Short mmCIF file of C-alpha atoms in Angstrom, two decimals:
data_model
loop_
_atom_site.label_atom_id
_atom_site.label_comp_id
_atom_site.label_asym_id
_atom_site.label_seq_id
_atom_site.Cartn_x
_atom_site.Cartn_y
_atom_site.Cartn_z
CA MET A 1 5.15 7.16 -13.76
CA THR A 2 6.36 8.05 -17.28
CA ASN A 3 5.14 6.38 -20.43
CA ASP A 4 8.58 6.79 -22.08
CA PRO A 5 10.63 3.61 -21.90
CA GLY A 6 13.95 4.27 -20.23
CA PRO A 7 17.09 2.08 -20.75
CA ILE A 8 16.91 -1.43 -19.33
CA ILE A 9 19.45 -1.76 -16.56
CA GLN A 10 21.46 -5.00 -16.61
CA ALA A 11 22.66 -6.91 -13.55
CA ARG A 12 25.88 -8.89 -13.98
CA LEU A 13 26.32 -12.07 -12.01
CA HIS A 14 29.63 -13.41 -10.79
CA ASP A 15 29.63 -16.13 -13.61
CA GLY A 16 29.36 -13.39 -16.19
CA MET A 17 25.59 -13.85 -17.00
CA THR A 18 23.68 -10.58 -17.35
CA LEU A 19 19.95 -10.32 -16.59
CA PRO A 20 17.61 -7.43 -17.17
CA VAL A 21 16.64 -5.59 -13.96
CA VAL A 22 12.83 -5.63 -13.54
CA ASP A 23 11.77 -2.06 -12.88
CA VAL A 24 8.00 -1.78 -12.67
CA THR A 25 8.17 2.00 -13.29
CA ASN A 26 9.66 1.34 -16.81
CA PRO A 27 6.90 0.79 -19.41
CA VAL A 28 8.92 -2.11 -20.82
CA PHE A 29 8.02 -4.10 -17.72
CA ARG A 30 4.70 -2.52 -16.77
CA ILE A 31 1.54 -4.65 -17.27
CA ASP A 32 -2.04 -3.47 -17.84
CA GLU A 33 -4.08 -3.83 -14.64
CA SER A 34 -7.47 -2.68 -16.02
CA ALA A 35 -10.54 -4.74 -15.06
CA THR A 36 -10.83 -5.93 -18.68
CA SER A 37 -7.24 -7.25 -18.61
CA LEU A 38 -7.59 -8.95 -15.27
CA ASP A 39 -10.82 -10.65 -16.25
CA ARG A 40 -9.28 -11.86 -19.55
CA LEU A 41 -6.21 -13.29 -17.69
CA ARG A 42 -8.42 -14.96 -15.06
CA ALA A 43 -10.54 -16.64 -17.80
CA SER A 44 -7.33 -17.96 -19.43
CA ILE A 45 -5.96 -19.44 -16.24
CA VAL A 46 -9.35 -21.17 -15.53
CA ALA A 47 -9.46 -22.64 -18.99
CA SER A 48 -5.81 -23.85 -18.71
CA VAL A 49 -6.84 -26.50 -16.18
CA ASN A 50 -8.31 -28.61 -18.92
CA ARG A 51 -5.28 -28.33 -21.18
CA PRO A 52 -2.46 -30.84 -20.97
CA ALA A 53 0.81 -29.76 -19.29
CA ASP A 54 3.23 -30.50 -22.12
CA ALA A 55 6.26 -29.40 -20.22
CA ARG A 56 5.83 -32.14 -17.65
CA ALA A 57 5.89 -34.88 -20.35
CA ALA A 58 9.41 -33.83 -21.42
CA THR A 59 12.44 -35.61 -19.87
CA PRO A 60 14.72 -33.47 -17.76
CA GLY A 61 17.49 -33.73 -20.27
CA THR A 62 15.38 -32.25 -23.02
CA MET A 63 13.89 -29.38 -21.02
CA PRO A 64 15.13 -25.85 -21.51
CA ASN A 65 16.95 -24.25 -18.54
CA LEU A 66 13.92 -22.46 -17.12
CA LEU A 67 11.64 -25.53 -17.24
CA GLN A 68 14.35 -27.67 -15.60
CA ARG A 69 14.26 -25.30 -12.67
CA MET A 70 10.48 -25.20 -12.58
CA PHE A 71 10.12 -29.01 -12.64
CA ALA A 72 13.15 -30.08 -10.68
CA PRO A 73 12.65 -33.33 -8.83
CA GLN A 74 11.65 -32.82 -5.11
CA ALA A 75 11.12 -29.12 -5.55
CA GLN A 76 8.54 -27.77 -3.11
CA TYR A 77 8.53 -24.20 -4.43
CA LEU A 78 9.61 -22.12 -7.42
CA ASP A 79 13.21 -20.98 -6.79
CA GLY A 80 14.34 -17.33 -6.80
CA LEU A 81 15.97 -17.36 -10.27
CA ALA A 82 13.06 -19.09 -11.99
CA THR A 83 10.53 -16.76 -10.36
CA TYR A 84 12.52 -13.83 -11.47
CA LEU A 85 12.90 -15.01 -15.09
CA LEU A 86 9.02 -15.28 -15.28
CA LYS A 87 8.89 -11.63 -14.21
CA ILE A 88 11.18 -10.41 -16.95
CA GLY A 89 8.73 -11.08 -19.72
CA ALA A 90 9.24 -13.02 -23.02
CA ASP A 91 10.63 -10.04 -24.91
CA ASN A 92 13.32 -9.47 -22.37
CA LEU A 93 14.63 -13.08 -21.73
CA PRO A 94 18.47 -13.40 -21.95
CA VAL A 95 19.86 -15.73 -24.68
CA GLN A 96 20.35 -18.59 -22.13
CA PHE A 97 16.63 -18.81 -21.52
CA ASP A 98 15.37 -17.58 -24.87
CA THR A 99 13.83 -20.70 -26.50
CA GLU A 100 10.37 -20.95 -28.01
CA ILE A 101 9.04 -22.96 -25.05
CA GLU A 102 10.46 -20.55 -22.52
CA ARG A 103 9.07 -17.53 -24.45
CA ARG A 104 5.62 -19.15 -24.39
CA LEU A 105 6.02 -19.83 -20.69
CA ALA A 106 7.14 -16.27 -19.95
CA SER A 107 4.17 -14.88 -21.84
CA SER A 108 1.64 -17.22 -20.30
CA PRO A 109 -1.27 -15.89 -18.25
CA ASN A 110 0.34 -17.35 -15.10
CA ALA A 111 3.58 -15.51 -15.77
CA VAL A 112 1.73 -12.21 -16.51
CA ALA A 113 -0.15 -12.75 -13.22
CA LEU A 114 3.23 -12.93 -11.37
CA ARG A 115 4.28 -9.54 -13.03
CA ILE A 116 1.07 -7.93 -12.00
CA ARG A 117 1.53 -9.25 -8.45
CA LEU A 118 4.99 -7.73 -8.37
CA GLN A 119 3.97 -4.24 -9.45
CA GLN A 120 0.96 -4.16 -7.24
CA LEU A 121 2.77 -5.33 -4.15
CA SER A 122 5.65 -2.96 -4.73
CA ARG A 123 3.22 -0.05 -5.02
CA LEU A 124 1.54 -1.02 -1.71
CA MET A 125 5.03 -1.24 -0.04
CA ALA A 126 6.01 2.19 -1.36
CA ARG A 127 2.81 3.59 0.23
CA ALA A 128 3.77 2.14 3.59
CA LEU A 129 7.25 3.49 3.33
CA ARG A 130 5.98 7.03 2.92
CA ASN A 131 4.95 6.87 6.60
CA ALA A 132 8.57 6.43 7.61
CA PRO A 133 10.20 9.51 9.21
CA LEU A 134 12.51 11.24 6.74
CA SER A 135 15.65 10.72 8.80
CA ALA A 136 14.92 7.08 9.83
CA PRO A 137 17.05 4.30 8.31
CA LEU A 138 14.88 1.73 6.44
CA ARG A 139 14.95 -1.97 7.04
CA LEU A 140 13.03 -4.18 4.63
CA LEU A 141 12.39 -7.85 5.64
CA ALA A 142 11.73 -10.02 2.54
CA ILE A 143 10.19 -13.10 4.04
CA GLY A 144 10.80 -16.09 1.68
CA GLY A 145 12.37 -13.34 -0.29
CA GLY A 146 14.43 -14.95 -3.02
CA THR A 147 15.82 -11.94 -4.86
CA ALA A 148 13.68 -9.40 -2.83
CA ILE A 149 12.76 -7.73 -6.14
CA GLU A 150 9.52 -6.50 -4.63
CA ALA A 151 11.55 -4.59 -1.98
CA LEU A 152 13.87 -3.07 -4.49
CA ASN A 153 10.89 -2.02 -6.72
CA ALA A 154 9.19 -0.44 -3.66
CA LEU A 155 12.34 1.72 -3.19
CA ILE A 156 12.38 2.65 -6.93
CA ILE A 157 8.80 3.83 -6.69
CA LEU A 158 9.42 5.62 -3.30
CA LYS A 159 12.54 7.55 -4.73
CA GLY A 160 10.80 8.39 -7.96
CA GLY A 161 7.76 9.83 -6.19
CA SER A 162 7.30 12.68 -3.73
CA ARG A 163 10.18 11.42 -1.51
CA ASN A 164 13.44 11.76 -3.41
CA THR A 165 15.70 11.56 -0.37
CA ILE A 166 16.01 8.12 1.22
CA PRO A 167 18.42 7.36 4.09
CA ASN A 168 20.41 4.13 4.54
CA VAL A 169 18.48 0.98 3.62
CA GLU A 170 19.04 -2.54 4.81
CA VAL A 171 17.31 -5.38 2.85
CA ASP A 172 17.23 -8.69 4.90
CA VAL A 173 16.42 -11.72 2.70
CA LEU A 174 14.82 -14.22 5.08
CA ASP A 175 14.73 -17.63 3.28
CA ILE A 176 15.70 -21.29 3.73
CA GLU A 177 18.38 -20.99 1.11
CA ASP A 178 20.35 -18.29 -0.57
CA THR A 179 19.83 -19.23 -4.16
CA GLY A 180 18.34 -15.75 -5.00
CA LEU A 181 20.75 -13.78 -2.99
CA LEU A 182 23.54 -13.33 -5.58
CA LEU A 183 21.11 -12.15 -8.09
CA GLY A 184 19.34 -9.90 -5.64
CA LYS A 185 22.75 -8.26 -4.69
CA ALA A 186 23.69 -7.83 -8.38
CA ILE A 187 20.35 -6.14 -9.02
CA LEU A 188 20.75 -3.84 -6.09
CA ALA A 189 24.28 -2.94 -7.23
CA ALA A 190 23.11 -2.12 -10.67
CA LEU A 191 20.16 0.03 -9.40
CA CYS A 192 22.56 1.93 -7.09
CA GLU A 193 25.06 2.84 -9.85
CA THR A 194 25.55 6.41 -10.96
CA LYS A 195 22.66 6.46 -13.49
CA GLY A 196 20.49 3.92 -11.75
CA PRO A 197 17.10 4.76 -10.19
CA LEU A 198 18.54 4.13 -6.67
CA ALA A 199 21.76 6.21 -7.22
CA GLY A 200 22.84 7.86 -4.05
CA ILE A 201 21.24 5.46 -1.70
CA ALA A 202 23.44 3.51 0.69
CA ALA A 203 21.74 0.12 0.53
CA THR A 204 22.95 -3.39 1.51
CA MET A 205 21.38 -6.86 1.21
CA THR A 206 21.94 -9.68 3.66
CA PHE A 207 20.81 -13.28 3.76
CA VAL A 208 19.18 -14.41 6.96
CA PRO A 209 18.54 -18.23 7.35
CA TYR A 210 14.79 -18.61 8.02
CA SER A 211 11.94 -21.08 7.93
CA TRP A 212 8.34 -19.92 8.57
CA ASP A 213 7.67 -23.35 10.11
CA GLN A 214 10.27 -22.48 12.70
CA PRO A 215 9.21 -18.88 13.65
CA SER A 216 11.76 -18.64 16.39
CA SER A 217 14.34 -18.02 13.65
CA LEU A 218 12.46 -14.83 12.78
CA ALA A 219 12.49 -13.73 16.39
CA SER A 220 16.23 -14.23 16.58
CA ALA A 221 16.77 -12.30 13.31
CA LEU A 222 14.70 -9.42 14.57
CA HIS A 223 16.41 -9.30 17.88
CA GLU A 224 19.96 -9.46 16.51
CA ARG A 225 19.60 -7.10 13.47
CA MET A 226 17.17 -4.31 14.59
CA ILE A 227 18.63 -1.03 15.41
CA GLU A 228 17.10 1.86 17.36
CA GLY A 229 15.11 4.37 15.32
CA GLU A 230 14.85 2.44 12.08
CA TYR A 231 11.55 2.05 10.13
CA ILE A 232 10.85 -1.66 9.40
CA LEU A 233 8.57 -3.02 6.76
CA ALA A 234 8.13 -6.69 6.02
CA SER A 235 6.98 -8.28 2.79
CA SER A 236 6.25 -11.78 1.52
CA GLU A 237 5.58 -12.10 -2.15
CA GLY A 238 4.31 -15.49 -3.25
CA ALA A 239 5.68 -17.06 -0.09
CA LEU A 240 4.37 -17.16 3.50
CA PHE A 241 0.74 -16.44 2.73
CA GLU A 242 0.63 -18.70 -0.36
CA TYR A 243 2.46 -21.71 0.97
CA GLY A 244 2.42 -21.47 4.74
CA SER A 245 -0.01 -23.30 7.06
CA ASP A 246 -2.58 -21.26 9.10
CA ARG A 247 -0.56 -21.93 12.13
CA ALA A 248 2.65 -20.70 10.46
CA VAL A 249 0.95 -17.47 9.31
CA ILE A 250 -0.40 -16.68 12.82
CA ALA A 251 2.99 -17.47 14.51
CA ASN A 252 4.98 -15.31 12.14
CA LEU A 253 2.54 -12.41 12.36
CA SER A 254 2.43 -12.65 16.08
CA LEU A 255 6.29 -12.42 16.21
CA LEU A 256 6.28 -9.32 13.91
CA ARG A 257 3.71 -7.74 16.22
CA GLU A 258 5.67 -8.44 19.32
CA ALA A 259 8.83 -7.08 17.65
CA GLY A 260 7.22 -3.66 17.25
CA ALA A 261 3.97 -3.95 15.35
CA ILE A 262 5.85 -4.21 12.07
CA PRO A 263 3.62 -3.63 9.02
CA ILE A 264 3.78 -6.39 6.33
CA ALA A 265 2.79 -6.40 2.66
CA GLY A 266 2.06 -9.66 0.91
CA SER A 267 0.24 -11.69 -1.66
CA VAL A 268 -2.49 -14.29 -1.05
CA ILE A 269 -4.02 -16.61 -3.73
CA ARG A 270 -7.66 -15.87 -4.40
CA ASP A 271 -10.25 -18.28 -3.01
CA ASP A 272 -12.24 -18.22 -6.37
CA ALA A 273 -12.10 -20.16 -9.58
CA THR A 274 -8.91 -18.49 -10.70
CA GLY A 275 -7.07 -19.18 -7.48
CA GLN A 276 -8.28 -22.85 -7.46
CA ALA A 277 -7.15 -23.27 -11.12
CA MET A 278 -3.67 -21.77 -10.21
CA VAL A 279 -3.37 -24.33 -7.33
CA ALA A 280 -4.67 -27.25 -9.47
CA ARG A 281 -2.20 -26.40 -12.21
CA SER A 282 0.88 -25.84 -10.02
CA PRO A 283 3.44 -28.56 -9.13
CA PHE A 284 3.84 -26.88 -5.75
CA PRO A 285 1.74 -27.06 -2.53
CA LEU A 286 0.01 -23.71 -2.91
CA LYS A 287 -3.05 -22.64 -0.77
CA ALA A 288 -5.93 -20.62 -2.14
CA ARG A 289 -6.90 -19.01 1.15
CA GLY A 290 -8.13 -15.60 -0.15
CA LEU A 291 -8.34 -12.25 1.66
CA ARG A 292 -11.31 -13.24 3.81
CA ASN A 293 -9.49 -16.14 5.40
CA LEU A 294 -6.25 -14.15 5.64
CA GLU A 295 -8.14 -11.50 7.48
CA SER A 296 -9.21 -13.99 10.08
CA LEU A 297 -5.67 -15.27 10.59
CA ALA A 298 -4.28 -11.69 10.73
CA SER A 299 -6.99 -10.77 13.37
CA ALA A 300 -5.82 -13.67 15.51
CA ALA A 301 -2.38 -12.21 15.52
CA GLY A 302 -3.45 -8.58 16.21
CA TYR A 303 -3.42 -7.38 12.52
CA ARG A 304 -5.95 -5.89 10.19
CA ILE A 305 -5.88 -5.48 6.36
CA SER A 306 -5.35 -1.79 5.85
CA ASP A 307 -5.10 -1.84 2.15
CA ALA A 308 -5.49 -4.36 -0.72
CA ILE A 309 -5.53 -4.51 -4.50
CA GLU A 310 -7.24 -7.20 -6.61
CA GLY A 311 -4.77 -9.02 -8.91
CA VAL A 312 -5.20 -11.95 -11.25
CA ALA A 313 -4.74 -15.19 -9.27
CA SER A 314 -3.64 -13.44 -6.10
CA ASP A 315 -4.64 -10.26 -4.27
CA GLN A 316 -2.05 -8.07 -2.72
CA PHE A 317 -2.53 -6.53 0.73
CA LEU A 318 -0.95 -4.51 3.46
CA LEU A 319 -1.40 -5.42 7.16
CA HIS A 320 -1.06 -3.02 10.11
CA ALA A 321 -1.26 -3.91 13.75
CA ASP A 322 -4.60 -3.10 15.50
#
């Protein structure tokens, strides 16, 4: 990776809004992962449990756009656009979301933890993709994928590394709703433009309706969309392994194994004070199961942890079939 900041690519949405494309190889978006930095962020997250959540006291009509999305009534998870905005960083927020409150939110330890999660998981995915045969088409399954930004960054890392030639790529966004799909497609289109980091790659993104509590939908998607000879890698950033029940995790992993021992990269909330603080502070039903509990669930489905990176509130991992 270079330390020279390159130009920030912009993705244009259908309504005319433009958003910066998060590229973890660009120093503008890269976050320090040193042990000192991680420890400092963890301490801040633990300390935040005792601080009042001012944003929740605001009425919906007075909340800035980003906060309205984060604290929407009945929301069970952070939607694709809100998650993406937190990964942009305070200095890169577009004008529609650039208020003092939103800048503080985007620079908070929790938001920085999400950015570290993204760059670590993308790096693990790129490592896995280097095992693909040079001529094999690639299929990336983004489970609970939102914008699938981790899959796109994995491709950026892969293309910028030792493997400069990448065949056709299919990105399947498996999610219960397609709110992140338009942004994901706009990001992919911007990355594939003439001067983009994915220029020359024939890549498409498709929405596949999916719920991890109904794993048969995953089996159907794999059966209908897989083609002979392609290399498949699944990912789930901040989704299945952070929200799903033990039963759902085992069921989904079992289906991936039956479909061809498909490797999967993901994130799991740490089962320590930082992870517990993240869960306590979140308005969403997160689970701090940690790598040790994840390893037990993976083993029940015929998988093992082949690689892992310690993050802030979550650890990132790669699973391969036994």
